[in-house]
C-alpha cells in the first residue's frame, strides 16, 4: 500500500489523541481519543501520570490505525504536537519518571517565580526568552522537582536524569530511548531557552540550578529528526514534525503571513499572531514566542494565554453539576436574553495574559435573588469571549495591526452561541474551518512538509477550507459596555489568594 498516510499524535491536557490524515484527499482516515486522568494533590496543583500518557498515546495510535483500516507500513511519517509547558523528569537509565508530570496549569512553583522577581530577573528573562516570569512555564517546575524529590538534584548533576516537555517524553519512548529532542517552539516555552541566540541559556540554567545535560537537543519543527523503534510500532517510521499544540494550530490554520491570527478554544484559550521573522517585544504583558523553526530559520509569534476556557465549562459539568454535557451549556445559555448582570471570572488557576496574576481566584459577581443557573452558565460562556478580547486588545497595541478576522478551532469552537458572542464582543469576523482538528492537522502538515508530501506553505494554504463565518452585530456600543463591566469584575478577582 502506498505510503500516503500521516499519523499525528496530539497529546493534550485532558486527552491523548491520534489522527491519521490521508494526504491524497486531505481527509481524516482514522481517529482515536482517550481521556487523561488529572491529579490534584493540593489546591492549585495539577499533575499527570507520564506513564499513563505514553500508554494512552499508544492505545490511541492503535485505535486510529484500526479505524483507518491500514497498517503501519502505509504511514509515511509522524507528527507530534503536545501540551507545551507540562514537564517530565525521568531516569536516563531506567526510563522511569521520578515524579508525576507537572502540568502547565500547576501553580506550585509560584514562590520560585516570586524569588526570581525579587532577584530582579524580570527584564532579563523577558529579553532572553520572550516570556514573563510565571509558574505556567516549565523551568520553575523542573527546579521544583529537583528541590523536592529526594536525591534528584544529585542524580541530575551526575547526568542520570533527563527533563523534557511531553514531545520529548513521547519521542524518547517511541525511539526506545535513542533520542532526547524537542523543537524550537516547545523549547521557547521553558523559560530556559534564548529565543534570540537559539540555544539553552547558561545564565538562566544557573539561576534555577538546572544542569544543562538534562535538557533535550533542539531540532527543526519540520524535517526528519528521529525514527520509531521497530519494537514500538513494528516499523521504522520517520518522526518529521514537532510543535507545541498552539504553534501547530497556528500552522494548521495556515497563518503564514505577518498579522494572521488564530484562537484555539480548548482547556484554555490560546491566541497567537504571526509576527514574521522578527520577534515583537510586548509592552502589554503578552508573550513573544517562536512559532516554528524550519530549515534552521525561525518565525515568531505574539501569544496571549487564557488559562480557563473549556475548563470553565467542565467546571459547570463536573463540579457544579448544572449541565450534563458541554453542548448543553449552549442550549441553556440561549434560554435567557442575557446574564442578568452576572459575571463569572474563571480564574481557577490564576489569570494569564494580560494580567499574569498567579494569585487571582475564580469569582462570581452581580448575583441577585433572581439569578438562576442559566445566568451562571451564560456568564461562564461569555467570560471566555471577554478574556479573548483582553488578549486581542493587548495584541493590537503591541503589533500595530488591526485585525479584521480571527480564525478559530478547538473543541469549544463548536459552540455557536460563544462564537457569535465572540464576533460581537470583538466586532470582527470569526472564522471556523471545516477541519477543526487543526492542532493535529498542523503537526501533520509539518511532518508531511518534512518528508516532501507537501512541498510548500502555499500548497498547504490552499488546503484550508472555511466552514462558517460569524459576523458581528451592529450594536457595538452595547457590547463595549458589557466589556467595561467585565474589566471591573476582573479587578475584584485579583490578588485574592495572598
Short mmCIF file of C-alpha atoms in Angstrom, two decimals:
data_model
loop_
_atom_site.label_atom_id
_atom_site.label_comp_id
_atom_site.label_asym_id
_atom_site.label_seq_id
_atom_site.Cartn_x
_atom_site.Cartn_y
_atom_site.Cartn_z
CA UNK A 1 0.00 0.00 0.00
CA UNK A 2 1.23 3.48 -0.89
CA UNK A 3 2.78 5.48 1.97
CA UNK A 4 0.15 8.22 1.72
CA UNK A 5 -0.92 8.50 5.37
CA UNK A 6 0.38 10.87 8.01
CA UNK A 7 -0.02 9.96 11.67
CA UNK A 8 -0.48 12.92 14.01
CA UNK A 9 -0.11 12.46 17.76
CA UNK A 10 -1.97 15.16 19.67
CA UNK A 11 -1.21 14.76 23.36
CA UNK A 12 -3.30 17.30 25.26
CA UNK A 13 -4.18 18.29 28.79
CA UNK A 14 -7.33 16.23 29.03
CA UNK A 15 -6.82 13.59 26.33
CA UNK A 16 -4.35 11.67 24.21
CA UNK A 17 -5.36 11.58 20.58
CA UNK A 18 -4.10 10.01 17.37
CA UNK A 19 -5.32 11.19 13.97
CA UNK A 20 -4.49 9.65 10.61
CA UNK A 21 -4.71 12.01 7.63
CA UNK A 22 -4.97 10.81 4.04
CA UNK A 23 -2.54 13.08 2.20
CA UNK A 24 -4.31 12.50 -1.13
CA UNK A 25 -7.82 13.50 -0.07
CA UNK A 26 -6.88 15.73 2.87
CA UNK A 27 -9.48 13.96 4.99
CA UNK A 28 -9.24 12.25 8.35
CA UNK A 29 -9.00 8.49 7.76
CA UNK A 30 -8.91 7.42 11.40
CA UNK A 31 -9.07 8.99 14.83
CA UNK A 32 -8.94 7.75 18.40
CA UNK A 33 -9.18 9.82 21.55
CA UNK A 34 -8.63 8.65 25.13
CA UNK A 35 -9.33 10.77 28.24
CA UNK A 36 -6.39 11.57 30.50
CA UNK A 37 -6.74 11.44 34.26
CA UNK A 38 -5.90 14.60 36.20
CA UNK A 39 -4.47 14.60 39.71
CA UNK A 40 -4.98 17.48 42.15
CA UNK A 41 -2.88 16.65 45.23
CA UNK A 42 -3.30 20.16 46.69
CA UNK A 43 -5.28 23.28 45.78
CA UNK A 44 -3.68 24.84 42.70
CA UNK A 45 -1.56 21.76 41.95
CA UNK A 46 -2.17 19.73 38.77
CA UNK A 47 -0.38 16.52 37.76
CA UNK A 48 -0.47 13.74 35.15
CA UNK A 49 1.00 10.25 35.24
CA UNK A 50 3.63 10.30 32.48
CA UNK A 51 3.49 6.52 32.03
CA UNK A 52 -0.27 6.81 31.50
CA UNK A 53 0.36 9.43 28.84
CA UNK A 54 2.57 7.15 26.75
CA UNK A 55 0.39 4.09 27.31
CA UNK A 56 -2.76 6.00 26.29
CA UNK A 57 -1.00 7.51 23.30
CA UNK A 58 -0.04 4.05 22.07
CA UNK A 59 -3.63 2.85 22.52
CA UNK A 60 -4.84 5.87 20.56
CA UNK A 61 -2.38 5.09 17.75
CA UNK A 62 -3.61 1.50 17.50
CA UNK A 63 -7.24 2.65 17.58
CA UNK A 64 -6.73 5.20 14.81
CA UNK A 65 -4.89 2.67 12.63
CA UNK A 66 -7.71 0.17 13.11
CA UNK A 67 -10.37 2.75 12.25
CA UNK A 68 -8.47 3.77 9.11
CA UNK A 69 -8.19 0.14 8.02
CA UNK A 70 -4.49 0.47 7.29
CA UNK A 71 -1.24 -0.89 8.67
CA UNK A 72 1.91 0.85 9.85
CA UNK A 73 3.66 0.12 6.53
CA UNK A 74 1.42 2.70 4.82
CA UNK A 75 2.29 5.50 7.28
CA UNK A 76 4.74 7.89 5.62
CA UNK A 77 5.64 9.90 8.72
CA UNK A 78 4.63 11.00 12.21
CA UNK A 79 3.95 14.49 13.52
CA UNK A 80 3.82 15.20 17.24
CA UNK A 81 2.05 18.04 18.99
CA UNK A 82 1.64 18.41 22.71
CA UNK A 83 0.50 20.34 25.75
CA UNK A 84 3.51 22.59 25.96
CA UNK A 85 4.72 23.63 29.41
CA UNK A 86 3.88 20.33 31.13
CA UNK A 87 7.19 18.76 32.13
CA UNK A 88 8.53 15.28 32.93
CA UNK A 89 11.79 14.42 34.68
CA UNK A 90 12.91 10.81 34.21
CA UNK A 91 15.81 8.48 34.84
CA UNK A 92 18.09 8.18 31.81
CA UNK A 93 18.89 4.53 32.57
CA UNK A 94 15.51 3.12 33.59
CA UNK A 95 13.26 5.47 31.62
CA UNK A 96 11.06 5.86 34.71
CA UNK A 97 9.75 9.28 35.79
CA UNK A 98 11.00 10.43 39.21
CA UNK A 99 7.75 12.32 39.82
CA UNK A 100 4.38 12.74 38.15
CA UNK A 101 4.38 15.18 35.24
CA UNK A 102 3.74 18.72 36.48
CA UNK A 103 1.04 20.25 34.28
CA UNK A 104 1.15 23.74 32.76
CA UNK A 105 -1.82 24.76 34.91
CA UNK A 106 0.00 23.90 38.16
CA UNK A 107 0.85 26.82 40.45
CA UNK A 108 3.19 25.05 42.90
CA UNK A 109 6.26 26.93 41.71
CA UNK A 110 4.74 30.38 42.33
CA UNK A 111 7.14 31.03 45.22
CA UNK A 112 10.11 30.20 42.98
CA UNK A 113 8.77 32.75 40.50
CA UNK A 114 8.42 35.33 43.28
CA UNK A 115 12.06 34.78 44.25
CA UNK A 116 13.16 35.35 40.64
CA UNK A 117 11.22 38.61 40.58
CA UNK A 118 12.73 39.67 43.91
CA UNK A 119 16.19 38.94 42.48
CA UNK A 120 15.46 41.50 39.76
CA UNK A 121 15.42 39.00 36.87
CA UNK A 122 12.11 40.06 35.31
CA UNK A 123 13.60 42.15 32.47
CA UNK A 124 16.48 39.75 31.82
CA UNK A 125 14.17 36.76 31.46
CA UNK A 126 11.79 38.74 29.24
CA UNK A 127 14.59 39.88 26.92
CA UNK A 128 16.18 36.43 26.63
CA UNK A 129 13.10 34.19 26.47
CA UNK A 130 10.24 36.49 25.45
CA UNK A 131 8.32 35.24 28.49
CA UNK A 132 7.06 36.75 31.70
CA UNK A 133 8.04 35.11 35.00
CA UNK A 134 5.18 32.78 35.83
CA UNK A 135 4.59 29.29 37.23
CA UNK A 136 2.99 28.47 33.87
CA UNK A 137 6.36 27.78 32.24
CA UNK A 138 8.49 24.64 32.53
CA UNK A 139 11.74 25.90 34.05
CA UNK A 140 10.49 26.52 37.57
CA UNK A 141 8.67 23.17 37.52
CA UNK A 142 11.96 21.37 36.82
CA UNK A 143 13.61 23.26 39.67
CA UNK A 144 10.74 22.28 41.99
CA UNK A 145 11.23 18.58 41.19
CA UNK A 146 14.99 18.81 41.76
CA UNK A 147 14.37 20.61 45.06
CA UNK A 148 11.67 18.27 46.39
CA UNK A 149 12.36 14.74 45.10
CA UNK A 150 14.91 13.06 47.35
CA UNK A 151 18.24 12.57 45.59
CA UNK A 152 17.03 14.11 42.33
CA UNK A 153 19.45 17.03 42.25
CA UNK A 154 22.44 14.80 42.89
CA UNK A 155 21.36 12.37 40.15
CA UNK A 156 20.78 15.26 37.76
CA UNK A 157 24.26 16.62 38.39
CA UNK A 158 25.68 13.18 37.62
CA UNK A 159 23.87 13.21 34.28
CA UNK A 160 21.44 10.47 35.28
CA UNK A 161 18.20 12.44 34.87
CA UNK A 162 16.57 13.90 31.76
CA UNK A 163 13.93 16.61 31.60
CA UNK A 164 11.58 17.50 28.80
CA UNK A 165 8.17 18.59 27.71
CA UNK A 166 5.67 15.96 26.55
CA UNK A 167 7.00 15.89 22.98
CA UNK A 168 10.42 14.90 24.34
CA UNK A 169 8.87 12.25 26.59
CA UNK A 170 6.91 10.71 23.71
CA UNK A 171 9.88 10.72 21.33
CA UNK A 172 12.16 9.18 23.97
CA UNK A 173 9.71 6.30 24.35
CA UNK A 174 8.84 5.96 20.65
CA UNK A 175 12.55 5.68 19.78
CA UNK A 176 13.28 3.23 22.59
CA UNK A 177 15.36 5.81 24.45
CA UNK A 178 17.55 6.64 21.47
CA UNK A 179 16.57 10.30 21.05
CA UNK A 180 16.18 13.11 23.56
CA UNK A 181 14.99 16.03 21.45
CA UNK A 182 12.49 18.88 21.29
CA UNK A 183 11.74 21.55 18.71
CA UNK A 184 12.14 25.33 18.70
CA UNK A 185 8.51 26.00 19.62
CA UNK A 186 8.49 23.78 22.72
CA UNK A 187 11.94 24.95 23.81
CA UNK A 188 10.73 28.54 23.70
CA UNK A 189 8.12 27.74 26.38
CA UNK A 190 10.52 26.61 29.09
CA UNK A 191 11.84 30.00 30.32
CA UNK A 192 15.30 28.46 29.78
CA UNK A 193 15.75 28.98 26.02
CA UNK A 194 17.21 32.12 24.47
CA UNK A 195 14.92 32.86 21.52
CA UNK A 196 17.39 35.35 20.04
CA UNK A 197 20.54 33.19 20.18
CA UNK A 198 18.56 29.95 19.66
CA UNK A 199 20.20 27.99 22.47
CA UNK A 200 19.67 26.96 26.08
CA UNK A 201 20.72 29.91 28.21
CA UNK A 202 23.54 29.04 30.64
CA UNK A 203 22.83 32.06 32.84
CA UNK A 204 19.17 31.14 33.35
CA UNK A 205 20.06 27.48 33.92
CA UNK A 206 22.45 28.66 36.62
CA UNK A 207 19.84 30.86 38.28
CA UNK A 208 17.46 27.89 38.53
CA UNK A 209 20.12 25.29 39.31
CA UNK A 210 19.25 23.09 36.34
CA UNK A 211 22.14 21.09 34.79
CA UNK A 212 22.29 21.59 31.00
CA UNK A 213 22.85 17.84 30.49
CA UNK A 214 19.21 17.21 31.47
CA UNK A 215 17.82 19.11 28.52
CA UNK A 216 17.00 17.85 25.02
CA UNK A 217 18.67 18.75 21.74
CA UNK A 218 16.63 21.41 19.91
CA UNK A 219 15.72 20.50 16.32
CA UNK A 220 13.64 21.96 13.48
CA UNK A 221 9.86 21.75 13.72
CA UNK A 222 9.75 20.16 10.24
CA UNK A 223 12.19 17.58 8.91
CA UNK A 224 13.19 14.03 9.82
CA UNK A 225 14.69 14.12 13.31
CA UNK A 226 14.14 10.56 14.58
CA UNK A 227 12.72 7.14 13.73
CA UNK A 228 10.43 4.96 15.80
CA UNK A 229 11.99 1.81 17.23
CA UNK A 230 10.93 -1.31 15.36
CA UNK A 231 9.70 -2.89 18.59
CA UNK A 232 7.33 0.00 19.32
CA UNK A 233 5.24 0.22 16.13
CA UNK A 234 6.67 -2.66 14.16
CA UNK A 235 8.15 -0.24 11.63
CA UNK A 236 10.95 2.30 11.48
CA UNK A 237 8.73 5.34 10.77
CA UNK A 238 10.26 8.83 10.47
CA UNK A 239 9.23 11.44 13.03
CA UNK A 240 9.34 14.58 10.89
CA UNK A 241 7.15 17.15 12.61
CA UNK A 242 7.16 18.54 16.15
CA UNK A 243 5.39 21.60 17.54
CA UNK A 244 3.69 22.70 20.71
CA UNK A 245 -0.07 22.46 20.38
CA UNK A 246 -0.78 26.15 19.83
CA UNK A 247 2.06 26.55 17.34
CA UNK A 248 0.80 23.50 15.45
CA UNK A 249 -2.67 25.03 15.39
CA UNK A 250 -1.27 28.31 14.00
CA UNK A 251 0.38 26.25 11.25
CA UNK A 252 -2.74 24.15 10.67
CA UNK A 253 -4.80 27.33 10.30
CA UNK A 254 -2.37 28.45 7.56
CA UNK A 255 -1.46 31.62 9.48
CA UNK A 256 1.71 32.09 7.48
CA UNK A 257 1.60 35.86 6.94
CA UNK A 258 2.53 38.59 9.38
CA UNK A 259 -0.64 39.61 11.24
CA UNK A 260 -2.50 36.31 10.70
CA UNK A 261 -4.07 35.25 14.00
CA UNK A 262 -5.91 32.28 15.43
CA UNK A 263 -7.54 31.30 18.71
CA UNK A 264 -7.75 27.74 19.97
CA UNK A 265 -10.60 27.18 22.40
CA UNK A 266 -9.52 24.16 24.41
CA UNK A 267 -8.91 23.66 28.12
CA UNK A 268 -7.54 27.18 27.92
CA UNK A 269 -7.71 29.75 25.13
CA UNK A 270 -4.56 30.46 23.19
CA UNK A 271 -4.38 33.36 20.76
CA UNK A 272 -1.33 33.57 18.51
CA UNK A 273 -0.42 36.15 15.89
CA UNK A 274 2.33 35.50 13.35
CA UNK A 275 4.86 38.36 13.53
CA UNK A 276 7.25 37.02 10.88
CA UNK A 277 10.98 36.58 11.21
CA UNK A 278 11.47 39.34 13.76
CA UNK A 279 10.37 38.94 17.39
CA UNK A 280 8.00 41.65 18.66
CA UNK A 281 8.74 42.54 22.26
CA UNK A 282 5.43 43.00 24.07
CA UNK A 283 4.83 46.09 26.18
CA UNK A 284 1.39 44.84 27.20
CA UNK A 285 2.13 41.61 29.06
CA UNK A 286 1.93 39.25 26.12
CA UNK A 287 4.44 36.53 25.35
CA UNK A 288 6.93 36.60 22.50
CA UNK A 289 7.43 33.04 21.32
CA UNK A 290 8.93 31.04 18.47
CA UNK A 291 6.10 29.96 16.18
CA UNK A 292 8.17 27.27 14.46
CA UNK A 293 11.59 26.65 13.00
CA UNK A 294 12.00 25.19 9.53
CA UNK A 295 15.36 24.69 7.79
CA UNK A 296 17.08 26.41 10.74
CA UNK A 297 15.06 29.60 10.15
CA UNK A 298 12.58 30.57 12.81
CA UNK A 299 9.40 32.62 12.70
CA UNK A 300 7.98 34.33 15.75
CA UNK A 301 4.56 34.99 17.22
CA UNK A 302 2.86 37.07 19.87
CA UNK A 303 0.74 35.00 22.23
CA UNK A 304 -1.80 35.57 24.92
CA UNK A 305 -2.85 32.64 27.07
CA UNK A 306 -6.20 32.33 28.85
CA UNK A 307 -5.88 29.61 31.46
CA UNK A 308 -9.52 28.55 31.78
CA UNK A 309 -11.87 28.27 28.80
CA UNK A 310 -13.13 24.73 28.19
CA UNK A 311 -12.03 24.05 31.77
CA UNK A 312 -14.70 26.53 32.91
CA UNK A 313 -17.40 24.59 31.03
CA UNK A 314 -16.02 21.38 32.52
CA UNK A 315 -16.35 23.02 35.94
CA UNK A 316 -20.06 23.68 35.26
CA UNK A 317 -20.49 19.98 34.44
CA UNK A 318 -18.20 18.15 36.84
CA UNK A 319 -18.08 20.38 39.93
CA UNK A 320 -21.36 22.32 39.89
CA UNK A 321 -23.38 19.63 38.12
CA UNK A 322 -25.69 22.14 36.40
CA UNK A 323 -25.13 20.73 32.91
CA UNK A 324 -24.66 17.13 31.80
CA UNK A 325 -22.73 17.81 28.57
CA UNK A 326 -20.71 20.69 27.18
CA UNK A 327 -23.27 21.14 24.37
CA UNK A 328 -25.98 21.66 26.99
CA UNK A 329 -24.28 24.90 28.02
CA UNK A 330 -25.07 26.29 24.56
CA UNK A 331 -28.73 25.31 24.86
CA UNK A 332 -29.17 26.67 28.39
CA UNK A 333 -27.37 29.95 27.65
CA UNK A 334 -29.84 30.76 24.86
CA UNK A 335 -32.82 30.34 27.21
CA UNK A 336 -32.10 33.67 28.88
CA UNK A 337 -31.72 37.00 26.99
CA UNK A 338 -28.61 37.98 28.96
CA UNK A 339 -26.77 37.13 32.19
CA UNK A 340 -28.96 39.34 34.37
CA UNK A 341 -25.86 41.33 35.29
CA UNK A 342 -23.91 38.26 36.43
CA UNK A 343 -20.20 37.97 35.61
CA UNK A 344 -18.10 34.85 36.12
CA UNK A 345 -14.32 35.29 36.24
CA UNK A 346 -12.99 31.70 35.91
CA UNK A 347 -9.57 32.37 37.46
CA UNK A 348 -9.39 28.91 39.00
CA UNK A 349 -5.62 28.68 38.43
CA UNK A 350 -4.86 32.39 38.35
CA UNK A 351 -5.13 34.80 35.42
CA UNK A 352 -2.96 34.61 32.32
CA UNK A 353 -2.42 37.36 29.76
CA UNK A 354 -2.54 40.28 30.00
CA UNK A 355 -2.86 40.24 33.82
CA UNK A 356 -0.45 37.47 34.89
CA UNK A 357 -1.82 37.26 38.41
CA UNK A 358 -0.87 33.89 39.93
CA UNK A 359 -2.98 34.69 42.98
CA UNK A 360 -6.28 35.58 41.30
CA UNK A 361 -9.11 33.15 42.00
CA UNK A 362 -12.48 32.35 40.47
CA UNK A 363 -15.23 34.84 41.23
CA UNK A 364 -18.97 35.24 40.56
CA UNK A 365 -20.30 38.80 40.78
CA UNK A 366 -23.65 40.52 40.29
CA UNK A 367 -25.78 37.83 41.92
CA UNK A 368 -29.35 38.79 42.79
CA UNK A 369 -32.34 36.88 44.14
CA UNK A 370 -33.45 36.38 40.53
CA UNK A 371 -30.19 34.75 39.41
CA UNK A 372 -30.62 31.17 38.19
CA UNK A 373 -28.31 28.52 36.80
CA UNK A 374 -28.86 29.68 33.21
CA UNK A 375 -27.46 33.10 34.02
CA UNK A 376 -24.36 31.47 35.52
CA UNK A 377 -23.98 29.16 32.52
CA UNK A 378 -24.30 32.07 30.08
CA UNK A 379 -21.93 34.24 32.12
CA UNK A 380 -19.36 31.44 32.08
CA UNK A 381 -19.51 31.16 28.29
CA UNK A 382 -19.34 34.95 27.89
CA UNK A 383 -16.30 35.08 30.19
CA UNK A 384 -14.35 33.10 27.60
CA UNK A 385 -15.06 35.73 24.94
CA UNK A 386 -14.18 38.60 27.28
CA UNK A 387 -10.84 37.02 28.17
CA UNK A 388 -10.04 36.67 24.48
CA UNK A 389 -10.81 40.34 23.90
CA UNK A 390 -8.43 41.20 26.76
CA UNK A 391 -5.65 39.45 24.86
CA UNK A 392 -6.50 40.83 21.42
CA UNK A 393 -6.66 44.40 22.73
CA UNK A 394 -3.08 43.97 24.01
CA UNK A 395 -2.04 42.30 20.75
CA UNK A 396 -3.25 45.25 18.67
CA UNK A 397 -1.27 47.68 20.83
CA UNK A 398 1.92 45.62 20.55
CA UNK A 399 1.78 44.83 16.84
CA UNK A 400 0.09 47.93 15.48
CA UNK A 401 -2.10 45.57 13.42
CA UNK A 402 -5.87 45.98 13.34
CA UNK A 403 -7.39 42.53 12.89
CA UNK A 404 -10.35 42.05 10.57
CA UNK A 405 -10.75 38.33 11.19
CA UNK A 406 -9.90 35.68 13.75
CA UNK A 407 -9.53 32.02 12.79
CA UNK A 408 -10.82 29.67 15.48
CA UNK A 409 -10.55 25.99 16.36
CA UNK A 410 -10.62 23.65 19.34
CA UNK A 411 -13.47 21.78 20.97
CA UNK A 412 -15.23 24.83 22.39
CA UNK A 413 -15.33 26.49 18.95
CA UNK A 414 -18.25 24.11 18.28
CA UNK A 415 -20.37 26.43 20.46
CA UNK A 416 -22.37 28.57 18.05
CA UNK A 417 -23.50 30.79 20.91
CA UNK A 418 -19.95 31.50 22.03
CA UNK A 419 -18.60 32.05 18.51
CA UNK A 420 -21.34 34.56 17.71
CA UNK A 421 -20.83 36.34 21.04
CA UNK A 422 -17.09 36.39 20.34
CA UNK A 423 -17.67 38.08 16.99
CA UNK A 424 -20.00 40.60 18.64
CA UNK A 425 -17.67 41.48 21.52
CA UNK A 426 -14.63 41.75 19.20
CA UNK A 427 -16.56 43.45 16.37
CA UNK A 428 -14.71 41.32 13.77
CA UNK A 429 -15.40 38.21 11.72
CA UNK A 430 -14.78 34.90 13.47
CA UNK A 431 -13.91 32.10 11.01
CA UNK A 432 -14.16 28.38 11.75
CA UNK A 433 -12.58 25.88 9.32
CA UNK A 434 -14.05 22.63 8.03
CA UNK A 435 -11.37 20.57 9.79
CA UNK A 436 -11.39 21.67 13.43
CA UNK A 437 -8.63 19.26 14.42
CA UNK A 438 -6.20 22.00 13.40
CA UNK A 439 -3.66 21.15 16.10
CA UNK A 440 -3.30 17.60 14.78
CA UNK A 441 -3.56 18.90 11.21
CA UNK A 442 -0.74 21.38 11.82
CA UNK A 443 1.57 18.67 13.13
CA UNK A 444 0.63 16.52 10.10
CA UNK A 445 1.43 19.41 7.74
CA UNK A 446 4.80 19.95 9.45
CA UNK A 447 5.56 16.23 9.25
CA UNK A 448 4.44 15.92 5.64
CA UNK A 449 6.40 19.02 4.66
CA UNK A 450 9.42 17.41 6.32
CA UNK A 451 9.31 14.37 4.02
CA UNK A 452 8.07 16.07 0.86
CA UNK A 453 4.39 15.08 0.88
CA UNK A 454 3.61 18.80 0.74
CA UNK A 455 6.19 20.94 -0.97
CA UNK A 456 5.41 24.45 0.29
CA UNK A 457 3.35 26.58 2.67
CA UNK A 458 1.41 27.84 -0.36
CA UNK A 459 0.26 24.31 -1.14
CA UNK A 460 -0.83 23.88 2.48
CA UNK A 461 -2.65 27.23 2.45
CA UNK A 462 -4.81 26.08 -0.46
CA UNK A 463 -5.98 23.12 1.63
CA UNK A 464 -7.59 25.38 4.30
CA UNK A 465 -11.39 25.50 3.90
CA UNK A 466 -13.94 27.70 5.68
CA UNK A 467 -16.87 26.04 7.44
CA UNK A 468 -18.65 29.08 8.90
CA UNK A 469 -18.01 32.79 9.39
CA UNK A 470 -19.68 34.57 12.32
CA UNK A 471 -20.22 38.25 11.57
CA UNK A 472 -20.54 40.87 14.33
CA UNK A 473 -23.85 42.59 15.04
CA UNK A 474 -24.38 46.32 14.67
CA UNK A 475 -24.77 47.19 18.37
CA UNK A 476 -21.07 47.79 19.11
CA UNK A 477 -21.74 50.25 21.96
CA UNK A 478 -23.79 47.65 23.84
CA UNK A 479 -21.03 45.03 23.70
CA UNK A 480 -18.42 47.61 24.64
CA UNK A 481 -20.46 48.46 27.75
CA UNK A 482 -20.64 44.77 28.72
CA UNK A 483 -16.88 44.52 28.30
CA UNK A 484 -16.24 47.53 30.55
CA UNK A 485 -18.15 45.82 33.37
CA UNK A 486 -16.10 42.67 32.72
CA UNK A 487 -12.93 44.67 33.38
CA UNK A 488 -14.41 45.76 36.70
CA UNK A 489 -15.23 42.12 37.58
CA UNK A 490 -11.66 41.03 36.80
CA UNK A 491 -10.29 43.62 39.25
CA UNK A 492 -12.37 42.04 42.02
CA UNK A 493 -10.84 38.59 41.42
CA UNK A 494 -7.19 39.67 41.51
CA UNK A 495 -4.63 39.07 44.29
CA UNK A 496 -7.28 37.07 46.17
CA UNK A 497 -5.08 34.21 47.41
CA UNK A 498 -2.42 36.27 49.18
#
